[in-house]
XYZ file of C-alpha atoms in Angstrom:
602
model
C -145.305 -57.406 138.220
C -146.694 -59.562 135.427
C -146.551 -58.306 131.836
C -149.315 -58.789 129.310
C -148.772 -60.365 125.905
C -149.024 -56.940 124.222
C -146.433 -55.495 126.635
C -144.046 -58.372 125.923
C -144.526 -57.858 122.203
C -143.828 -54.153 122.695
C -140.564 -54.972 124.469
C -139.541 -57.470 121.772
C -140.255 -54.822 119.168
C -137.714 -52.558 120.903
C -134.979 -55.174 120.991
C -135.274 -56.028 117.312
C -134.593 -52.411 116.288
C -131.178 -51.389 114.951
C -131.684 -47.655 114.531
C -130.963 -45.906 117.856
C -133.663 -43.266 117.315
C -136.320 -45.970 117.046
C -134.964 -47.909 120.044
C -135.214 -44.801 122.218
C -138.586 -43.634 120.899
C -140.247 -47.010 121.376
C -138.602 -47.448 124.790
C -139.945 -44.253 126.384
C -143.426 -44.878 124.970
C -143.520 -48.497 126.121
C -142.074 -47.795 129.596
C -144.492 -44.919 130.127
C -147.423 -47.243 129.342
C -146.097 -50.171 131.377
C -145.499 -48.051 134.495
C -148.601 -45.951 133.944
C -146.288 -42.952 134.351
C -146.940 -39.347 133.441
C -143.794 -39.485 131.351
C -140.488 -41.190 130.627
C -137.133 -39.766 129.522
C -133.822 -41.296 128.426
C -130.521 -39.441 128.760
C -127.423 -40.792 126.953
C -123.789 -40.292 127.895
C -121.698 -37.876 125.804
C -118.010 -38.665 126.199
C -116.996 -35.353 124.659
C -118.753 -33.262 127.319
C -118.697 -35.920 130.075
C -122.406 -35.272 130.598
C -125.629 -37.121 129.966
C -127.835 -35.420 127.398
C -131.540 -35.708 126.679
C -131.962 -38.251 123.878
C -135.705 -39.087 123.910
C -138.753 -38.230 126.034
C -142.521 -38.339 126.089
C -142.554 -34.805 127.486
C -143.655 -31.881 125.331
C -141.305 -29.630 127.274
C -138.433 -30.773 125.075
C -139.643 -28.557 122.245
C -138.823 -25.510 124.346
C -135.845 -26.888 126.215
C -133.216 -27.246 123.499
C -130.272 -29.395 124.666
C -130.844 -30.647 128.219
C -127.810 -32.121 129.942
C -126.797 -33.164 133.433
C -123.279 -33.306 134.826
C -122.226 -35.864 137.433
C -124.118 -35.271 140.693
C -126.346 -32.528 139.244
C -129.903 -33.016 140.485
C -131.551 -36.403 140.931
C -130.683 -37.530 137.398
C -127.057 -36.465 137.855
C -126.951 -38.470 141.116
C -127.894 -41.653 139.231
C -125.294 -40.737 136.584
C -122.566 -40.241 139.191
C -123.193 -43.309 141.335
C -124.754 -45.492 138.578
C -127.312 -46.810 141.042
C -131.150 -46.914 140.866
C -133.061 -44.152 142.620
C -136.642 -44.636 143.852
C -138.436 -41.784 145.618
C -141.977 -42.114 146.959
C -144.212 -39.210 148.052
C -141.786 -36.917 146.323
C -144.283 -34.062 146.292
C -144.298 -34.033 150.141
C -140.572 -34.197 150.750
C -137.993 -31.467 151.138
C -134.390 -31.619 149.994
C -133.358 -32.377 153.580
C -135.693 -35.377 153.594
C -134.033 -36.620 150.409
C -130.571 -36.195 151.931
C -131.610 -38.202 154.994
C -132.855 -41.066 152.807
C -130.211 -41.101 150.076
C -127.173 -39.270 151.361
C -125.820 -35.745 151.514
C -124.812 -35.605 147.832
C -128.358 -35.812 146.508
C -130.036 -32.614 145.335
C -133.116 -31.568 143.390
C -132.918 -28.718 140.854
C -136.129 -29.109 138.830
C -134.325 -28.661 135.478
C -136.579 -30.767 133.278
C -139.940 -32.493 133.756
C -141.020 -35.833 132.220
C -144.577 -34.596 131.812
C -146.462 -31.612 133.169
C -144.712 -29.097 135.413
C -146.323 -30.374 138.643
C -144.007 -31.962 141.166
C -144.400 -35.708 140.730
C -145.692 -37.976 143.468
C -143.061 -40.576 142.696
C -139.704 -40.587 140.869
C -137.826 -43.581 139.512
C -134.488 -43.629 137.629
C -132.026 -46.409 136.769
C -128.691 -46.432 134.914
C -128.340 -48.116 131.508
C -125.228 -50.281 131.808
C -124.242 -53.155 129.526
C -122.996 -56.530 130.754
C -119.496 -55.479 129.733
C -119.799 -52.487 132.073
C -120.265 -49.790 129.460
C -122.400 -46.917 130.768
C -124.932 -45.732 128.176
C -127.073 -43.327 130.177
C -130.086 -43.017 132.486
C -133.791 -43.909 132.187
C -136.177 -42.050 134.432
C -139.949 -41.951 134.896
C -142.328 -40.058 137.158
C -145.909 -40.466 138.319
C -148.528 -38.017 139.584
C -151.094 -40.646 140.594
C -149.343 -43.309 142.654
C -146.003 -44.309 144.119
C -143.597 -46.548 142.258
C -142.383 -49.495 144.328
C -139.524 -51.967 144.198
C -141.444 -54.122 141.698
C -141.508 -51.191 139.281
C -137.829 -50.562 140.001
C -136.882 -54.194 139.261
C -138.898 -54.059 136.054
C -137.196 -50.871 134.923
C -133.759 -52.322 135.788
C -134.499 -55.356 133.588
C -135.801 -53.145 130.779
C -132.657 -50.984 131.074
C -130.572 -54.148 130.674
C -132.464 -55.091 127.530
C -132.142 -51.536 126.187
C -128.380 -51.689 126.781
C -128.278 -54.880 124.673
C -130.312 -53.183 121.943
C -128.033 -50.121 122.040
C -124.958 -52.369 121.978
C -126.282 -54.170 118.893
C -127.185 -50.838 117.355
C -123.708 -49.517 118.108
C -122.043 -52.438 116.310
C -124.495 -52.100 113.419
C -123.776 -48.383 113.098
C -120.032 -48.998 113.329
C -120.274 -51.378 110.376
C -122.461 -48.899 108.511
C -119.963 -46.156 109.268
C -117.178 -48.329 107.839
C -119.327 -48.872 104.773
C -119.750 -45.094 104.497
C -115.984 -44.644 104.736
C -115.344 -47.264 102.058
C -118.000 -45.650 99.902
C -116.269 -42.304 100.369
C -112.872 -43.749 99.509
C -114.298 -45.484 96.435
C -115.933 -42.222 95.407
C -112.624 -40.458 95.927
C -110.838 -43.125 93.936
C -113.167 -42.653 90.967
C -113.689 -38.912 91.196
C -110.381 -37.529 92.454
C -108.892 -38.115 89.034
C -111.827 -36.607 87.158
C -111.199 -33.166 88.624
C -108.804 -31.294 86.374
C -108.703 -28.019 88.239
C -107.056 -27.924 91.665
C -109.704 -25.616 93.134
C -112.517 -27.950 92.008
C -110.635 -30.945 93.417
C -110.078 -29.360 96.834
C -113.675 -28.099 97.084
C -114.956 -31.592 96.318
C -112.723 -33.172 98.976
C -113.644 -30.551 101.594
C -117.395 -31.020 101.075
C -117.247 -34.837 100.890
C -114.989 -35.158 103.943
C -117.239 -32.879 106.010
C -120.268 -34.983 105.096
C -118.706 -38.413 105.586
C -116.809 -37.693 108.802
C -119.910 -35.908 110.165
C -117.903 -32.757 110.849
C -119.286 -29.232 110.903
C -116.364 -27.608 109.091
C -113.350 -28.637 107.057
C -110.287 -26.744 105.856
C -107.541 -27.636 103.378
C -104.245 -25.754 103.567
C -101.452 -26.008 100.988
C -97.951 -24.602 101.007
C -97.678 -21.244 99.318
C -95.729 -21.385 96.084
C -92.217 -19.909 96.083
C -92.118 -19.156 99.831
C -92.299 -22.805 100.928
C -92.867 -22.023 104.621
C -96.352 -20.461 104.573
C -99.609 -22.446 104.501
C -102.580 -20.867 102.707
C -106.229 -21.890 103.097
C -107.162 -23.111 99.603
C -110.561 -24.725 100.243
C -113.077 -25.374 102.983
C -116.655 -26.278 103.808
C -118.831 -24.606 106.421
C -116.386 -21.710 106.834
C -116.509 -18.042 105.729
C -115.662 -17.902 102.030
C -113.757 -14.642 102.443
C -110.996 -16.561 104.253
C -110.268 -18.768 101.224
C -106.840 -17.892 99.733
C -106.322 -15.337 102.523
C -105.979 -17.225 105.822
C -102.318 -18.125 106.384
C -100.170 -19.959 108.943
C -96.422 -20.335 109.035
C -95.034 -23.841 109.428
C -94.892 -24.520 113.168
C -97.433 -21.793 113.931
C -100.423 -22.929 115.962
C -102.282 -26.187 115.413
C -102.210 -25.928 111.606
C -98.481 -25.245 111.414
C -97.758 -28.040 113.913
C -99.612 -30.582 111.758
C -97.266 -29.844 108.864
C -94.098 -29.343 110.898
C -94.431 -32.625 112.801
C -96.019 -34.527 109.871
C -98.439 -36.443 112.090
C -102.190 -36.814 112.595
C -103.582 -34.855 115.546
C -106.915 -35.781 117.189
C -108.276 -33.680 120.058
C -111.476 -33.719 122.087
C -110.930 -30.051 122.899
C -108.507 -27.896 120.910
C -108.283 -25.439 123.795
C -106.231 -28.027 125.692
C -103.569 -28.131 122.952
C -100.599 -26.021 124.137
C -99.719 -24.655 120.667
C -103.294 -23.817 119.667
C -103.606 -20.105 118.818
C -107.128 -19.758 117.372
C -105.866 -17.249 114.816
C -109.148 -17.155 112.851
C -111.383 -18.484 115.630
C -113.666 -15.442 115.828
C -114.352 -15.391 112.062
C -114.951 -19.150 111.928
C -117.415 -19.105 114.845
C -119.782 -16.861 112.888
C -120.763 -19.828 110.676
C -121.140 -22.449 113.396
C -124.511 -23.987 114.266
C -123.365 -26.720 116.653
C -121.403 -24.854 119.303
C -117.773 -23.825 119.574
C -114.989 -25.394 117.494
C -113.646 -27.912 120.011
C -113.452 -31.483 118.677
C -110.645 -31.639 116.101
C -109.075 -34.046 113.630
C -106.264 -33.082 111.280
C -103.904 -34.894 108.932
C -100.867 -33.731 106.951
C -100.969 -34.064 103.156
C -97.633 -35.464 102.036
C -96.039 -36.523 98.769
C -93.724 -39.249 100.043
C -91.589 -37.395 102.610
C -92.510 -33.881 101.427
C -95.445 -32.370 103.333
C -97.397 -30.020 101.051
C -100.310 -29.106 103.332
C -102.953 -30.461 105.683
C -106.677 -31.183 105.991
C -108.539 -30.244 109.193
C -111.984 -31.163 110.539
C -113.782 -29.432 113.421
C -116.888 -30.289 115.485
C -118.064 -33.881 115.260
C -121.850 -33.746 114.819
C -123.936 -36.559 116.294
C -125.951 -38.332 113.592
C -128.322 -39.859 116.133
C -129.008 -39.612 119.901
C -126.018 -40.841 121.844
C -123.671 -40.703 118.860
C -120.112 -39.570 119.498
C -119.361 -35.857 119.378
C -115.617 -36.456 119.260
C -113.572 -37.935 116.433
C -112.702 -41.614 116.784
C -109.696 -43.794 116.023
C -111.539 -45.020 112.924
C -111.885 -41.413 111.762
C -108.148 -41.052 112.261
C -107.364 -44.095 110.117
C -109.631 -43.093 107.262
C -108.531 -39.461 107.112
C -104.952 -40.741 106.736
C -106.003 -42.747 103.667
C -107.928 -39.772 102.306
C -104.934 -37.451 102.752
C -102.694 -39.915 100.869
C -105.168 -40.140 97.975
C -105.483 -36.370 97.858
C -101.700 -36.008 97.741
C -101.531 -38.347 94.726
C -104.299 -36.406 92.949
C -102.537 -33.081 93.545
C -99.249 -34.565 92.340
C -100.948 -35.796 89.145
C -102.380 -32.343 88.492
C -98.952 -30.783 88.928
C -97.449 -33.380 86.596
C -100.072 -32.736 83.916
C -99.583 -29.000 84.267
C -95.868 -29.473 83.649
C -96.700 -31.610 80.577
C -98.822 -28.789 79.211
C -96.009 -26.309 79.765
C -93.587 -28.713 78.069
C -95.886 -29.011 75.048
C -96.015 -25.232 74.620
C -92.243 -25.069 75.046
C -91.878 -27.785 72.406
C -93.675 -25.607 69.854
C -91.308 -22.738 70.649
C -88.321 -25.068 70.347
C -89.534 -26.226 66.920
C -89.573 -22.633 65.733
C -86.078 -21.999 67.098
C -84.908 -25.169 65.357
C -86.381 -23.891 62.112
C -84.594 -20.588 62.610
C -81.319 -22.408 63.287
C -81.723 -24.527 60.160
C -82.382 -21.395 58.161
C -79.210 -19.816 59.581
C -77.159 -22.862 58.535
C -78.593 -22.878 55.012
C -78.340 -19.113 54.570
C -74.651 -19.021 53.415
C -75.192 -21.618 50.687
C -78.609 -20.440 49.545
C -78.153 -16.660 49.675
C -74.864 -15.226 50.955
C -72.442 -16.993 48.581
C -74.195 -16.074 45.302
C -74.961 -12.599 46.624
C -71.244 -12.058 47.440
C -70.290 -13.178 43.912
C -72.769 -10.738 42.399
C -71.462 -7.932 44.627
C -67.844 -8.603 43.536
C -68.805 -8.476 39.864
C -70.633 -5.185 40.365
C -67.617 -3.796 42.249
C -65.223 -4.851 39.423
C -67.442 -3.228 36.792
C -67.620 -0.064 38.837
C -63.805 0.125 39.153
C -63.351 -0.406 35.397
C -65.783 2.371 34.595
C -64.095 4.676 37.136
C -60.678 3.981 35.567
C -62.193 4.471 32.105
C -60.768 1.151 31.129
C -61.900 0.009 27.703
C -64.280 -2.935 27.902
C -65.527 -4.868 24.951
C -69.322 -5.159 24.668
C -69.191 -8.955 24.881
C -67.108 -8.822 28.118
C -69.492 -6.273 29.578
C -72.497 -8.455 28.755
C -70.702 -11.498 30.159
C -70.149 -9.784 33.516
C -73.771 -8.596 33.597
C -74.865 -12.157 32.875
C -72.870 -13.462 35.841
C -74.453 -10.794 38.080
C -77.950 -11.686 36.799
C -77.305 -15.402 37.345
C -76.143 -14.910 40.919
C -79.051 -12.606 41.761
C -81.414 -15.230 40.358
C -79.802 -17.803 42.675
C -80.290 -15.402 45.606
C -83.982 -14.919 44.745
C -84.442 -18.658 44.364
C -82.703 -19.306 47.699
C -84.873 -16.766 49.506
C -87.974 -18.374 48.069
C -86.841 -21.836 49.241
C -86.092 -20.514 52.720
C -89.472 -18.806 52.878
C -91.257 -22.020 51.956
C -89.154 -23.964 54.452
C -89.850 -21.533 57.297
C -93.558 -21.593 56.476
C -93.715 -25.388 56.568
C -91.730 -25.444 59.810
C -94.291 -23.195 61.404
C -92.027 -20.179 61.745
C -93.487 -17.635 59.358
C -97.096 -16.462 59.274
C -98.641 -16.318 55.811
C -102.031 -15.447 54.385
C -104.063 -18.534 53.588
C -107.691 -19.406 53.004
C -109.390 -21.046 55.993
C -110.865 -23.611 53.640
C -107.325 -24.775 52.758
C -106.483 -25.245 56.446
C -109.582 -27.431 56.890
C -108.843 -29.374 53.666
C -105.294 -30.208 54.730
C -106.416 -31.155 58.253
C -109.115 -33.522 56.926
C -106.588 -34.991 54.486
C -104.264 -35.732 57.410
C -107.129 -37.565 59.182
C -108.464 -39.308 56.089
C -107.416 -42.814 57.260
C -109.245 -42.368 60.586
C -112.323 -40.917 58.873
C -112.463 -43.753 56.331
C -111.829 -46.477 58.943
C -114.732 -45.296 61.108
C -116.922 -44.561 58.045
C -117.490 -40.972 59.171
C -119.372 -38.603 56.876
C -118.099 -34.998 56.876
C -120.572 -32.244 55.961
C -119.255 -28.866 54.760
C -120.636 -25.914 52.825
C -117.749 -25.160 50.458
C -119.633 -22.399 48.683
C -120.080 -20.549 51.976
C -116.400 -21.128 52.826
C -115.307 -19.398 49.579
C -116.798 -16.118 50.841
C -114.731 -16.233 54.030
C -111.732 -13.814 54.204
C -108.228 -15.196 54.388
C -106.398 -15.674 57.664
C -102.807 -14.903 58.620
C -101.477 -18.024 60.327
C -98.480 -20.264 60.754
C -99.887 -23.114 58.617
C -98.410 -26.092 60.508
C -99.344 -24.624 63.867
C -102.943 -23.880 62.849
C -103.266 -27.248 61.102
C -102.246 -28.949 64.346
C -104.936 -26.982 66.206
C -107.653 -27.971 63.733
C -106.450 -31.601 63.593
C -106.567 -31.843 67.392
C -110.082 -30.375 67.521
C -111.257 -32.798 64.843
C -109.661 -35.702 66.748
C -111.541 -34.640 69.888
C -114.798 -34.559 67.913
C -114.065 -38.013 66.434
C -113.151 -39.426 69.872
C -116.737 -38.854 71.038
C -118.140 -41.222 68.393
C -118.765 -44.815 69.428
C -120.473 -46.214 66.305
C -119.676 -46.507 62.619
C -121.296 -44.122 60.119
C -121.131 -41.140 62.462
C -121.224 -37.515 61.275
C -118.945 -34.484 61.518
C -120.568 -31.139 60.639
C -118.216 -28.218 59.882
C -119.866 -24.809 59.562
C -117.802 -21.651 58.909
C -119.227 -18.122 59.240
C -117.810 -14.588 59.262
C -118.847 -11.695 61.515
C -118.405 -8.381 59.712
C -118.524 -6.342 62.923
C -115.913 -8.240 64.946
C -113.983 -9.446 61.847
C -113.876 -12.915 63.390
C -114.100 -16.217 61.543
C -116.231 -18.674 63.532
C -115.910 -22.414 62.849
C -118.435 -24.762 64.427
C -117.455 -28.468 64.562
C -120.184 -30.871 65.682
C -119.775 -34.635 66.009
C -122.950 -36.725 65.970
C -122.904 -40.421 66.802
C -125.031 -42.847 64.791
C -126.312 -45.003 67.652
C -128.215 -47.299 65.290
C -124.973 -48.628 63.785
C -122.394 -51.134 65.073
C -120.150 -49.818 67.849
C -116.378 -49.744 67.312
C -115.429 -48.449 70.788
C -116.445 -46.217 73.674
C -116.453 -42.445 73.795
C -113.598 -40.769 75.634
C -114.789 -38.455 78.414
C -114.486 -34.781 77.578
C -115.285 -31.989 80.026
C -116.875 -28.608 79.292
C -114.776 -25.593 78.463
C -112.881 -24.392 81.519
C -111.556 -27.769 82.651
C -107.852 -28.479 82.868
C -105.863 -31.251 81.193
C -106.059 -34.863 82.254
C -106.744 -37.266 79.338
C -104.970 -36.958 75.978
C -108.127 -35.325 74.588
C -108.226 -32.680 77.315
C -104.494 -32.225 76.904
C -104.876 -31.577 73.156
C -107.793 -29.243 73.824
C -105.888 -27.167 76.367
C -102.803 -26.843 74.150
C -104.949 -25.849 71.145
C -106.819 -23.350 73.285
C -103.610 -21.716 74.507
C -102.142 -21.483 70.993
C -105.271 -19.832 69.598
C -105.545 -17.472 72.566
C -101.862 -16.494 72.871
C -100.827 -16.428 69.203
C -104.049 -15.309 67.491
C -106.147 -13.631 70.204
C -108.910 -16.101 69.425
C -111.055 -18.402 71.547
C -112.079 -22.074 71.572
C -115.151 -23.404 73.397
C -116.272 -26.985 73.917
C -119.680 -28.294 74.941
C -120.528 -31.995 75.383
C -123.714 -33.071 73.596
C -125.924 -36.129 74.112
C -124.344 -38.159 71.278
C -121.192 -36.174 70.578
C -119.534 -32.856 71.169
C -119.801 -29.261 69.918
C -116.568 -27.285 69.415
C -116.323 -23.631 68.367
C -113.123 -21.876 67.286
C -113.019 -18.126 66.613
C -109.975 -16.420 65.075
C -109.556 -12.981 63.490
C -109.596 -12.633 59.702
C -106.404 -11.336 58.136
C -106.993 -10.513 54.496
C -109.258 -9.806 51.566
C -112.078 -12.081 50.419
C -111.012 -14.929 48.216
């Protein structure tokens, strides 16, 4: 059978394609035209189900058929699949099943499952296997005709075309494998840059669950972590494609089912069908199946999450979804390698979050320790500053009292002398108490009433070198600040809060001659003093550095700026029942601190 120039060009167009969808679409259209067939269909092998599944067809019946698959030996198409031999049937519309068995053997059967064109029984049927030179079986091509019989020339042509299609699919497979590797590397790079920009564990796990599901082409993902304190119970902390009501509720003991085995044995598990795993229990199988769109949860890939030798949880993927016709519906060895890398990176990110959380706790504890140190210093100084002179004064009073009781004569000058000693010692006591009060105030131990304007003044004075170096202009309305009531604060503690907030605002400036706006207002109804700090970069001036990333209110600690913000926020909330909010702006940041007033107007 000779091919025209246009037919040859059509075939060449197929072989130059790399996308499998286009290879298959162009193939069925071109074959149908070349054979003058009523239709052509290609079925591709699915290793997961050990069936061939409809991948592309010229038939309109596919719109109503859903997934069409043939098992080995099922129907005419299944016969070609089983024996991987061509099948040519002439005058098909006149033959019975017995006739077919006489011609092609007892194992052949016709079931009329799917038609290449209209629903009429075809006059002729032709099908050949798609097998590569290396022996890899890709699937089956079949065509049918209502008008004339196919002959051996048509069969030879289709066999050659099938060989060329196998080459095109082989090339496409290698191309897609490289693209898949690129997707994995892209995912790992994204993880590398973004894992450490999530400062809340829940946000981190949700990001990983969604990204892993997308990249590994899974239908669902789950991340389990060990329950705190118990140490032997795994809790579902995040997932994608699963019922949200199971988050933080679904649990497995270590060693229980597939999830517990992952952690107990500290190894990756990859299964084509979880039902074949002896320790699989399917504890939440019924709830999970409610969300599925691609069949039962069978294909599985899971990896433990370990910090060195300590396993802290696991990540699980279910249902490999084909991205294109003929794509794998089971997880591969490559998937196994990359999920291992992902689990290691996730473990490091979780460890960093735990470390930063402990740093935050240590910072709060440090403030408490400073106060205890101040109290201890006061206790050491108390005898010298107060107790000794007070004891002397008490003894003099006691001696005077005894003399008066005994009616002992006392000269006026002696009496005055003793009173003078008592007055002197009491003055020393008063002076000592005053010194201790000032000391405890400076050490951040005693709350005192101060004007909010003074707190801001002292904080800006502390940062004056930084403000001058970066040529920052600070705008304040001092007249408005004078009308603000006083606050009851531990001065050093509150100064540290304000200094940290100002440092955060300054850290967002990248150019000289930037601006800091400080606006203070008072709400008569809530009795709260609201301070609004806004940093505004002057982008027209020379840059002295880059802005340090700062997240919106609600994020946890990671950079020194977020660390300072979180500590300041906890101090204001716990010690003053106030609030601090932060909002990134285009060329700076907006920070609001609200604390209760504690005294009369100045």
